[in-house]
Amino acid sequence: MEGLIALMIGVMTAAGVFLTLRGRTFPVVLGLTLLAYAVNVFLFAMGRLQTGVPAVIREGVTQYADPLPQALVLTAIVIAFGMTAFLIVLALKARSEMGNDHVDGTHQPIDEISKKQSYHSKH
Amino acid sequence: MQYLIEIVSPHLPILPLLLPLMAGMLVLLVANKGITWQRTISLVATLGLFVMAIASFTFSLEGSIQIYALGNWQAPFGIVMVLDQLSALMLVLVALLAVTALWFAIRQNIDSQGAHFHPLFQVQLFGLNGAFLTGDLFNLFVFFEVLLLASYGLLLHGGGRHKTKAGLHYVVLNLIGSTLFLFAVGTLYGILGTLNIADMGQRITQLATEDQGVVAVAGLMLLLVFGLKAAMFPLYLWLPHAYSHTTAPVAALFAIMTKVGLYAIIRVHGTLFGEQAGELAGIHTPWVLGLGLITLIMAAMGALAAKFLRQQIAYLVLASVATLLIASALPGVESLAALLFYLIHSTFIAAGFFLLAYFILQGRGQKTDQLVRAYSMPNAILIGSFFVFAAVAISGLPPLSGFFGKLLILSSALEHPLFFGILAVVLISGLLMIIALAKSGSQIFYHILKKEADHSIRHCNTHDGTCQLSLAGIGSVVILFSISVWLVVFAHPTHKTLNSVAQQTLDRTQYQQQVLNFTPIANSRKELVE
């Protein structure tokens, strides 16, 4: 189980880093989401992996899972969720204000691009 | 009065958090009653915060560290707020900066240019105060997120293409930073089994040899995150863009944002990798010193190459952070006291300079603050005098506080093996900054177009073509700049106070003992439940 979890975190992080380095905003958002997933699983695994044990004190139970990483993950999920939502709105705003969806946003009004495209399609 | 103090004083570590949070919510509730309501509540709350911060600071100077256990949970198990002299000093800086920035925004009508300036402003203060007060690493992450989310909103306030582009970069970079923060926190928790900063500092002394490598990796990863916040080379590229395109009061408030990263390095790395940490002691200092020196050079070059004034000021902010990073890598009480002196000076001067740039921008019409030839602006002598003051202070020339700050830092570095390297970099970058400021100052105030030229290119919309300049809110600039004079006139008592702050900050064992031996308040009803 440990190997599988480690591999999963590794793959997600690698994919996240790759997508974050892309030039357009949509892959970047996806990449950040993947990174957030990876770090959530990582935080969870830091409480040591166990199956079938409760995190909250119960009568007659001697083995417990560490409850703290679960609380941390819960907080991290909420924050990542909010941040991603904000980033998507900001990316849309950037798309409409800069006329394209490049992260570096070299300014080119939409009209010119569409004119060129229609010009090419006609000829 | 005595009664009031007795009631309030045990809650001093939590009140600077509750006040802006409540004020932020309240401002949101009265949003449709008009801007006057919002302004009144926001201003009153910020003034209250300032009084509270002063009270916290005078209280903390008595010597003991005040602990506030949230939910009455004892230290390593629950989250604690810790009010020591360093935190209290940072609270005072935040509050004074907030009051002046808010006053300026109200007087110049900047807060009504977009929605929700005041709620965002208050939440920003909530996040900043939280980051300075918390004694828990994960709680620090949460407050970082709070202050970042508010700063995203404030950065974009007023709208515009440049702001959106700068904001997008800022948000993406900080989201990556947050992810790294979580990786580092997770690793540290996995090895040390605690998130309380004081407890981590103790556990690290009993660390098994095979675990030291992992902790070192996590510690340096944290340095990367804090370095991103503090704009350390090579993670500074977002700063000039973001700071130079946002509105003046927001840029002024952001003068403290880079110092949050610096504070986190002093607090977290100082406690975790202090002298007691054995082989891991001081693992971050060579990095901070080296990267700080490089940042300083890059910042000076950037100031020389800047195309408009606000960009130049942004690079000067970067230079001040770099100087502080260098100082934070030097050992000893003296260097930390010097760092705090320079921190107070640089925060207020940079903030005042950003506000001043707004007047210059208004007075020059469509040429804004670009460093090109334009017509002379109204009140040029007054604004020009302020400019000279700011330039002298920020570049570290005598007789203002920048000179004394740099002198203190350099004299505390005398024993350092790399002293001549540090001296050379600090002095040469200082010279480059003086050249840059002299160049831009003469460009703006002396190298002006003649009056009789063509009226059609006067670039201002008034009937005779002269630009209108409202001096409303210049009181903020005066207050911010007068701190520099104050620091010089009262240099000795200030330095003595800062020495005591530095001493308490570096006394890690006292910090750890006070935090970990804190017993929760006895609850009489608890026995009834049991």
CSV table of C-alpha atoms in Angstrom, one decimal, chain B residues 82-405:
chain,number,residue,atom,x,y,z
B,82,VAL,CA,1.8,33.9,21.3
B,83,LEU,CA,2.3,37.6,21.9
B,84,ASP,CA,6.0,38.4,22.5
B,85,GLN,CA,7.8,41.6,21.8
B,86,LEU,CA,8.6,40.8,18.2
B,87,SER,CA,5.0,40.0,17.4
B,88,ALA,CA,3.8,43.1,19.2
B,89,LEU,CA,6.3,45.3,17.2
B,90,MET,CA,5.0,43.8,14.0
B,91,LEU,CA,1.4,44.5,15.1
B,92,VAL,CA,2.3,48.2,15.6
B,93,LEU,CA,3.9,48.4,12.2
B,94,VAL,CA,0.8,46.8,10.5
B,95,ALA,CA,-1.6,49.1,12.4
B,96,LEU,CA,0.2,52.4,11.7
B,97,LEU,CA,0.6,51.4,8.1
B,98,ALA,CA,-3.0,50.5,7.8
B,99,VAL,CA,-4.2,53.8,9.4
B,100,THR,CA,-2.2,55.9,6.9
B,101,ALA,CA,-3.0,53.8,3.9
B,102,LEU,CA,-6.7,53.8,4.7
B,103,TRP,CA,-6.8,57.5,5.4
B,104,PHE,CA,-5.1,58.1,2.0
B,105,ALA,CA,-7.6,55.8,0.2
B,106,ILE,CA,-10.5,57.6,1.7
B,107,ARG,CA,-9.3,61.1,1.1
B,108,GLN,CA,-8.3,60.4,-2.5
B,109,ASN,CA,-11.5,58.4,-3.2
B,110,ILE,CA,-9.6,55.3,-4.2
B,111,ASP,CA,-11.7,53.0,-2.1
B,112,SER,CA,-14.9,53.7,-4.2
B,113,GLN,CA,-13.2,52.8,-7.5
B,114,GLY,CA,-14.2,49.2,-7.1
B,115,ALA,CA,-16.4,47.0,-4.9
B,116,HIS,CA,-15.5,45.8,-1.4
B,117,PHE,CA,-12.3,47.7,-0.7
B,118,HIS,CA,-13.0,48.0,3.0
B,119,PRO,CA,-13.9,44.3,3.8
B,120,LEU,CA,-10.9,43.1,1.9
B,121,PHE,CA,-8.7,45.7,3.7
B,122,GLN,CA,-9.9,44.5,7.1
B,123,VAL,CA,-9.5,40.8,6.2
B,124,GLN,CA,-6.0,41.6,5.0
B,125,LEU,CA,-5.3,43.1,8.5
B,126,PHE,CA,-6.8,39.9,10.1
B,127,GLY,CA,-4.5,37.7,8.0
B,128,LEU,CA,-1.4,39.8,8.7
B,129,ASN,CA,-2.0,40.0,12.5
B,130,GLY,CA,-2.7,36.3,12.6
B,131,ALA,CA,0.5,35.4,10.8
B,132,PHE,CA,2.4,37.5,13.3
B,133,LEU,CA,0.7,36.1,16.4
B,134,THR,CA,0.3,32.4,15.8
B,135,GLY,CA,2.6,29.9,17.5
B,136,ASP,CA,1.6,27.0,15.2
B,137,LEU,CA,3.0,26.1,11.9
B,138,PHE,CA,-0.2,24.9,10.2
B,139,ASN,CA,-2.0,27.9,11.6
B,140,LEU,CA,0.6,30.1,10.0
B,141,PHE,CA,-0.2,28.4,6.7
B,142,VAL,CA,-3.9,29.2,7.2
B,143,PHE,CA,-3.2,32.9,8.0
B,144,PHE,CA,-0.9,33.1,5.0
B,145,GLU,CA,-3.8,32.0,2.9
B,146,VAL,CA,-6.2,34.5,4.5
B,147,LEU,CA,-3.8,37.4,3.9
B,148,LEU,CA,-3.0,36.2,0.4
B,149,LEU,CA,-6.7,35.8,-0.6
B,150,ALA,CA,-7.4,39.3,0.6
B,151,SER,CA,-4.3,40.6,-1.1
B,152,TYR,CA,-5.4,39.1,-4.4
B,153,GLY,CA,-8.6,41.1,-4.2
B,154,LEU,CA,-6.8,44.3,-3.1
B,155,LEU,CA,-4.2,44.0,-5.9
B,156,LEU,CA,-6.9,43.8,-8.5
B,157,HIS,CA,-8.9,46.7,-6.9
B,158,GLY,CA,-9.8,49.3,-9.5
B,159,GLY,CA,-9.4,47.0,-12.5
B,160,GLY,CA,-7.2,47.3,-15.6
B,161,ARG,CA,-5.3,45.0,-17.9
B,162,HIS,CA,-1.9,45.5,-16.2
B,163,LYS,CA,-3.4,44.6,-12.8
B,164,THR,CA,-5.0,41.5,-14.1
B,165,LYS,CA,-1.8,40.2,-15.7
B,166,ALA,CA,0.3,41.0,-12.6
B,167,GLY,CA,-2.4,39.5,-10.4
B,168,LEU,CA,-2.6,36.3,-12.4
B,169,HIS,CA,1.2,35.7,-12.0
B,170,TYR,CA,1.0,36.6,-8.3
B,171,VAL,CA,-1.9,34.2,-7.7
B,172,VAL,CA,-0.4,31.3,-9.6
B,173,LEU,CA,3.0,31.7,-7.9
B,174,ASN,CA,1.5,31.9,-4.5
B,175,LEU,CA,-0.6,28.8,-5.1
B,176,ILE,CA,2.5,26.9,-5.9
B,177,GLY,CA,4.1,28.4,-2.8
B,178,SER,CA,1.1,27.2,-0.7
B,179,THR,CA,1.5,23.6,-2.1
B,180,LEU,CA,5.2,23.6,-1.2
B,181,PHE,CA,4.3,24.9,2.3
B,182,LEU,CA,2.0,22.0,2.8
B,183,PHE,CA,4.6,19.5,1.6
B,184,ALA,CA,7.1,20.9,4.0
B,185,VAL,CA,4.6,21.0,6.9
B,186,GLY,CA,3.5,17.4,6.2
B,187,THR,CA,7.1,16.2,6.1
B,188,LEU,CA,8.0,18.0,9.4
B,189,TYR,CA,4.8,16.6,11.0
B,190,GLY,CA,5.6,13.1,9.8
B,191,ILE,CA,9.1,13.2,11.4
B,192,LEU,CA,8.6,15.4,14.5
B,193,GLY,CA,5.0,14.6,15.3
B,194,THR,CA,4.0,18.1,16.2
B,195,LEU,CA,3.1,21.4,14.6
B,196,ASN,CA,3.7,23.7,17.5
B,197,ILE,CA,6.8,25.8,16.6
B,198,ALA,CA,8.2,25.8,20.1
B,199,ASP,CA,7.6,22.0,20.5
B,200,MET,CA,9.2,21.4,17.1
B,201,GLY,CA,12.3,23.3,18.3
B,202,GLN,CA,12.6,20.9,21.3
B,203,ARG,CA,11.9,17.7,19.3
B,204,ILE,CA,14.6,18.6,16.8
B,205,THR,CA,17.2,18.4,19.5
B,206,GLN,CA,16.3,14.7,20.1
B,207,LEU,CA,16.3,13.8,16.4
B,208,ALA,CA,17.7,10.5,15.2
B,209,THR,CA,20.7,10.9,12.8
B,210,GLU,CA,18.9,9.2,9.9
B,211,ASP,CA,16.0,11.6,10.1
B,212,GLN,CA,18.2,14.8,10.0
B,213,GLY,CA,18.3,14.8,6.2
B,214,VAL,CA,14.6,14.7,5.8
B,215,VAL,CA,14.1,17.5,8.3
B,216,ALA,CA,16.8,19.6,6.5
B,217,VAL,CA,14.9,19.1,3.2
B,218,ALA,CA,11.7,20.2,4.8
B,219,GLY,CA,13.3,23.2,6.4
B,220,LEU,CA,14.8,24.4,3.1
B,221,MET,CA,11.5,23.8,1.4
B,222,LEU,CA,10.0,26.1,4.0
B,223,LEU,CA,12.7,28.6,3.2
B,224,LEU,CA,11.7,28.5,-0.4
B,225,VAL,CA,8.1,29.3,0.6
B,226,PHE,CA,9.1,32.2,2.9
B,227,GLY,CA,11.6,33.3,0.3
B,228,LEU,CA,8.8,33.6,-2.3
B,229,LYS,CA,6.8,35.8,0.2
B,230,ALA,CA,9.9,37.9,1.0
B,231,ALA,CA,10.8,38.1,-2.7
B,232,MET,CA,14.2,36.5,-2.4
B,233,PHE,CA,16.2,35.8,-5.6
B,234,PRO,CA,15.3,34.0,-7.9
B,235,LEU,CA,11.7,34.2,-6.6
B,236,TYR,CA,11.3,38.0,-6.8
B,237,LEU,CA,10.2,38.5,-10.3
B,238,TRP,CA,6.5,38.9,-9.4
B,239,LEU,CA,7.1,41.8,-7.0
B,240,PRO,CA,8.1,44.7,-9.3
B,241,HIS,CA,5.2,43.9,-11.6
B,242,ALA,CA,2.5,43.5,-8.9
B,243,TYR,CA,3.6,46.4,-6.7
B,244,SER,CA,4.0,48.9,-9.5
B,245,HIS,CA,0.6,48.4,-11.1
B,246,THR,CA,-1.7,48.3,-8.1
B,247,THR,CA,-3.3,51.4,-6.5
B,248,ALA,CA,-1.2,53.6,-4.2
B,249,PRO,CA,-2.7,52.7,-0.8
B,250,VAL,CA,-2.6,49.0,-1.5
B,251,ALA,CA,1.0,49.2,-2.6
B,252,ALA,CA,1.7,51.1,0.7
B,253,LEU,CA,0.0,48.4,2.8
B,254,PHE,CA,1.9,45.7,0.8
B,255,ALA,CA,5.2,47.2,2.1
B,256,ILE,CA,4.6,45.0,5.1
B,257,MET,CA,3.8,41.9,3.0
B,258,THR,CA,7.4,41.0,2.1
B,259,LYS,CA,8.3,41.5,5.8
B,260,VAL,CA,5.8,38.6,6.7
B,261,GLY,CA,8.2,36.2,4.8
B,262,LEU,CA,11.1,37.7,6.7
B,263,TYR,CA,9.3,37.4,10.0
B,264,ALA,CA,8.5,33.8,9.3
B,265,ILE,CA,12.2,33.0,8.5
B,266,ILE,CA,13.2,34.6,11.9
B,267,ARG,CA,10.4,32.9,13.8
B,268,VAL,CA,10.3,29.4,12.3
B,269,HIS,CA,13.8,28.8,11.1
B,270,GLY,CA,15.3,30.7,14.0
B,271,THR,CA,13.4,28.5,16.5
B,272,LEU,CA,13.8,25.2,14.6
B,273,PHE,CA,17.3,25.5,13.4
B,274,GLY,CA,18.8,27.6,16.3
B,275,GLU,CA,22.0,26.8,18.2
B,276,GLN,CA,20.4,23.8,20.0
B,277,ALA,CA,19.6,21.9,16.8
B,278,GLY,CA,23.0,20.2,16.6
B,279,GLU,CA,24.1,19.4,13.1
B,280,LEU,CA,21.0,21.2,11.7
B,281,ALA,CA,21.9,24.5,13.4
B,282,GLY,CA,21.9,27.4,11.1
B,283,ILE,CA,21.2,25.3,8.0
B,284,HIS,CA,19.4,28.1,6.3
B,285,THR,CA,21.8,31.0,7.0
B,286,PRO,CA,24.3,30.5,4.1
B,287,TRP,CA,21.4,30.4,1.6
B,288,VAL,CA,19.7,33.5,3.1
B,289,LEU,CA,23.0,35.4,3.1
B,290,GLY,CA,24.0,34.4,-0.5
B,291,LEU,CA,20.6,34.9,-2.0
B,292,GLY,CA,20.1,38.1,-0.1
B,293,LEU,CA,23.3,39.5,-1.6
B,294,ILE,CA,22.3,38.5,-5.1
B,295,THR,CA,18.8,40.0,-4.6
B,296,LEU,CA,20.3,43.3,-3.5
B,297,ILE,CA,22.4,43.5,-6.7
B,298,MET,CA,19.5,42.6,-8.9
B,299,ALA,CA,17.2,45.2,-7.1
B,300,ALA,CA,19.8,48.0,-7.5
B,301,MET,CA,20.1,47.1,-11.2
B,302,GLY,CA,16.3,47.0,-11.5
B,303,ALA,CA,16.0,50.4,-9.9
B,304,LEU,CA,18.4,51.8,-12.5
B,305,ALA,CA,16.6,50.2,-15.4
B,306,ALA,CA,13.0,51.1,-14.3
B,307,LYS,CA,10.9,52.9,-16.8
B,308,PHE,CA,8.4,54.5,-14.4
B,309,LEU,CA,8.6,55.7,-10.9
B,310,ARG,CA,6.4,53.2,-9.2
B,311,GLN,CA,8.4,50.4,-10.8
B,312,GLN,CA,11.6,52.0,-9.4
B,313,ILE,CA,10.0,52.2,-5.9
B,314,ALA,CA,9.1,48.5,-6.2
B,315,TYR,CA,12.7,47.7,-6.8
B,316,LEU,CA,13.7,49.8,-3.9
B,317,VAL,CA,11.3,47.8,-1.7
B,318,LEU,CA,13.1,44.7,-3.0
B,319,ALA,CA,16.4,46.2,-2.1
B,320,SER,CA,15.3,46.9,1.4
B,321,VAL,CA,14.1,43.3,1.8
B,322,ALA,CA,17.4,42.1,0.5
B,323,THR,CA,19.3,44.1,3.1
B,324,LEU,CA,17.0,42.7,5.7
B,325,LEU,CA,17.7,39.1,4.5
B,326,ILE,CA,21.4,39.8,4.7
B,327,ALA,CA,21.0,41.1,8.3
B,328,SER,CA,18.8,38.1,9.2
B,329,ALA,CA,21.7,35.7,8.3
B,330,LEU,CA,24.1,37.4,10.7
B,331,PRO,CA,24.3,35.9,14.2
B,332,GLY,CA,23.8,37.7,17.4
B,333,VAL,CA,21.5,40.1,19.2
B,334,GLU,CA,23.1,43.2,17.7
B,335,SER,CA,22.4,42.2,14.1
B,336,LEU,CA,18.7,41.4,14.9
B,337,ALA,CA,18.3,44.8,16.6
B,338,ALA,CA,19.8,46.4,13.6
B,339,LEU,CA,17.5,44.4,11.3
B,340,LEU,CA,14.4,45.6,13.3
B,341,PHE,CA,15.6,49.2,13.1
B,342,TYR,CA,16.0,49.0,9.3
B,343,LEU,CA,12.7,47.1,9.0
B,344,ILE,CA,10.8,49.9,10.7
B,345,HIS,CA,12.5,52.5,8.6
B,346,SER,CA,12.2,50.7,5.2
B,347,THR,CA,8.5,49.7,5.7
B,348,PHE,CA,7.3,53.3,6.4
B,349,ILE,CA,9.5,55.1,3.9
B,350,ALA,CA,8.6,52.7,1.1
B,351,ALA,CA,4.9,53.0,1.9
B,352,GLY,CA,5.2,56.8,2.0
B,353,PHE,CA,7.1,56.8,-1.3
B,354,PHE,CA,4.3,54.8,-3.0
B,355,LEU,CA,1.7,57.3,-1.8
B,356,LEU,CA,3.9,60.2,-3.0
B,357,ALA,CA,4.2,58.6,-6.4
B,358,TYR,CA,0.4,58.9,-6.6
B,359,PHE,CA,0.6,62.7,-6.4
B,360,ILE,CA,3.4,62.8,-9.0
B,361,LEU,CA,1.3,60.5,-11.2
B,362,GLN,CA,-1.7,62.8,-10.9
B,363,GLY,CA,0.2,66.0,-11.5
B,364,ARG,CA,1.8,64.9,-14.7
B,365,GLY,CA,-1.4,64.1,-16.5
B,366,GLN,CA,-1.2,61.5,-19.3
B,367,LYS,CA,2.6,61.2,-18.9
B,368,THR,CA,1.8,59.6,-15.5
B,369,ASP,CA,4.9,58.6,-13.6
B,370,GLN,CA,6.9,57.5,-16.7
B,371,LEU,CA,10.5,58.7,-16.5
B,372,VAL,CA,10.2,60.9,-19.6
B,373,ARG,CA,10.0,64.6,-20.3
B,374,ALA,CA,6.7,66.3,-19.4
B,375,TYR,CA,5.3,69.6,-18.3
B,376,SER,CA,6.0,70.8,-14.8
B,377,MET,CA,3.3,69.7,-12.3
B,378,PRO,CA,1.4,71.9,-9.9
B,379,ASN,CA,2.9,72.1,-6.3
B,380,ALA,CA,6.2,70.9,-7.8
B,381,ILE,CA,8.3,72.5,-5.0
B,382,LEU,CA,6.3,70.8,-2.2
B,383,ILE,CA,6.2,67.4,-4.0
B,384,GLY,CA,9.8,67.7,-5.0
B,385,SER,CA,10.9,68.4,-1.4
B,386,PHE,CA,9.1,65.3,-0.3
B,387,PHE,CA,10.8,63.4,-3.1
B,388,VAL,CA,14.2,64.5,-2.0
B,389,PHE,CA,13.4,63.5,1.6
B,390,ALA,CA,12.2,60.0,0.5
B,391,ALA,CA,15.2,59.5,-1.9
B,392,VAL,CA,17.7,60.4,0.9
B,393,ALA,CA,16.0,58.2,3.4
B,394,ILE,CA,15.5,55.1,1.2
B,395,SER,CA,18.9,55.1,-0.4
B,396,GLY,CA,20.6,55.3,3.0
B,397,LEU,CA,22.2,58.7,3.0
B,398,PRO,CA,22.8,60.7,6.2
B,399,PRO,CA,21.2,62.3,8.1
B,400,LEU,CA,18.0,60.1,7.9
B,401,SER,CA,17.2,56.7,9.3
B,402,GLY,CA,18.3,54.7,6.3
B,403,PHE,CA,21.9,55.6,6.9
B,404,PHE,CA,21.7,54.6,10.6
B,405,GLY,CA,20.0,51.4,9.8
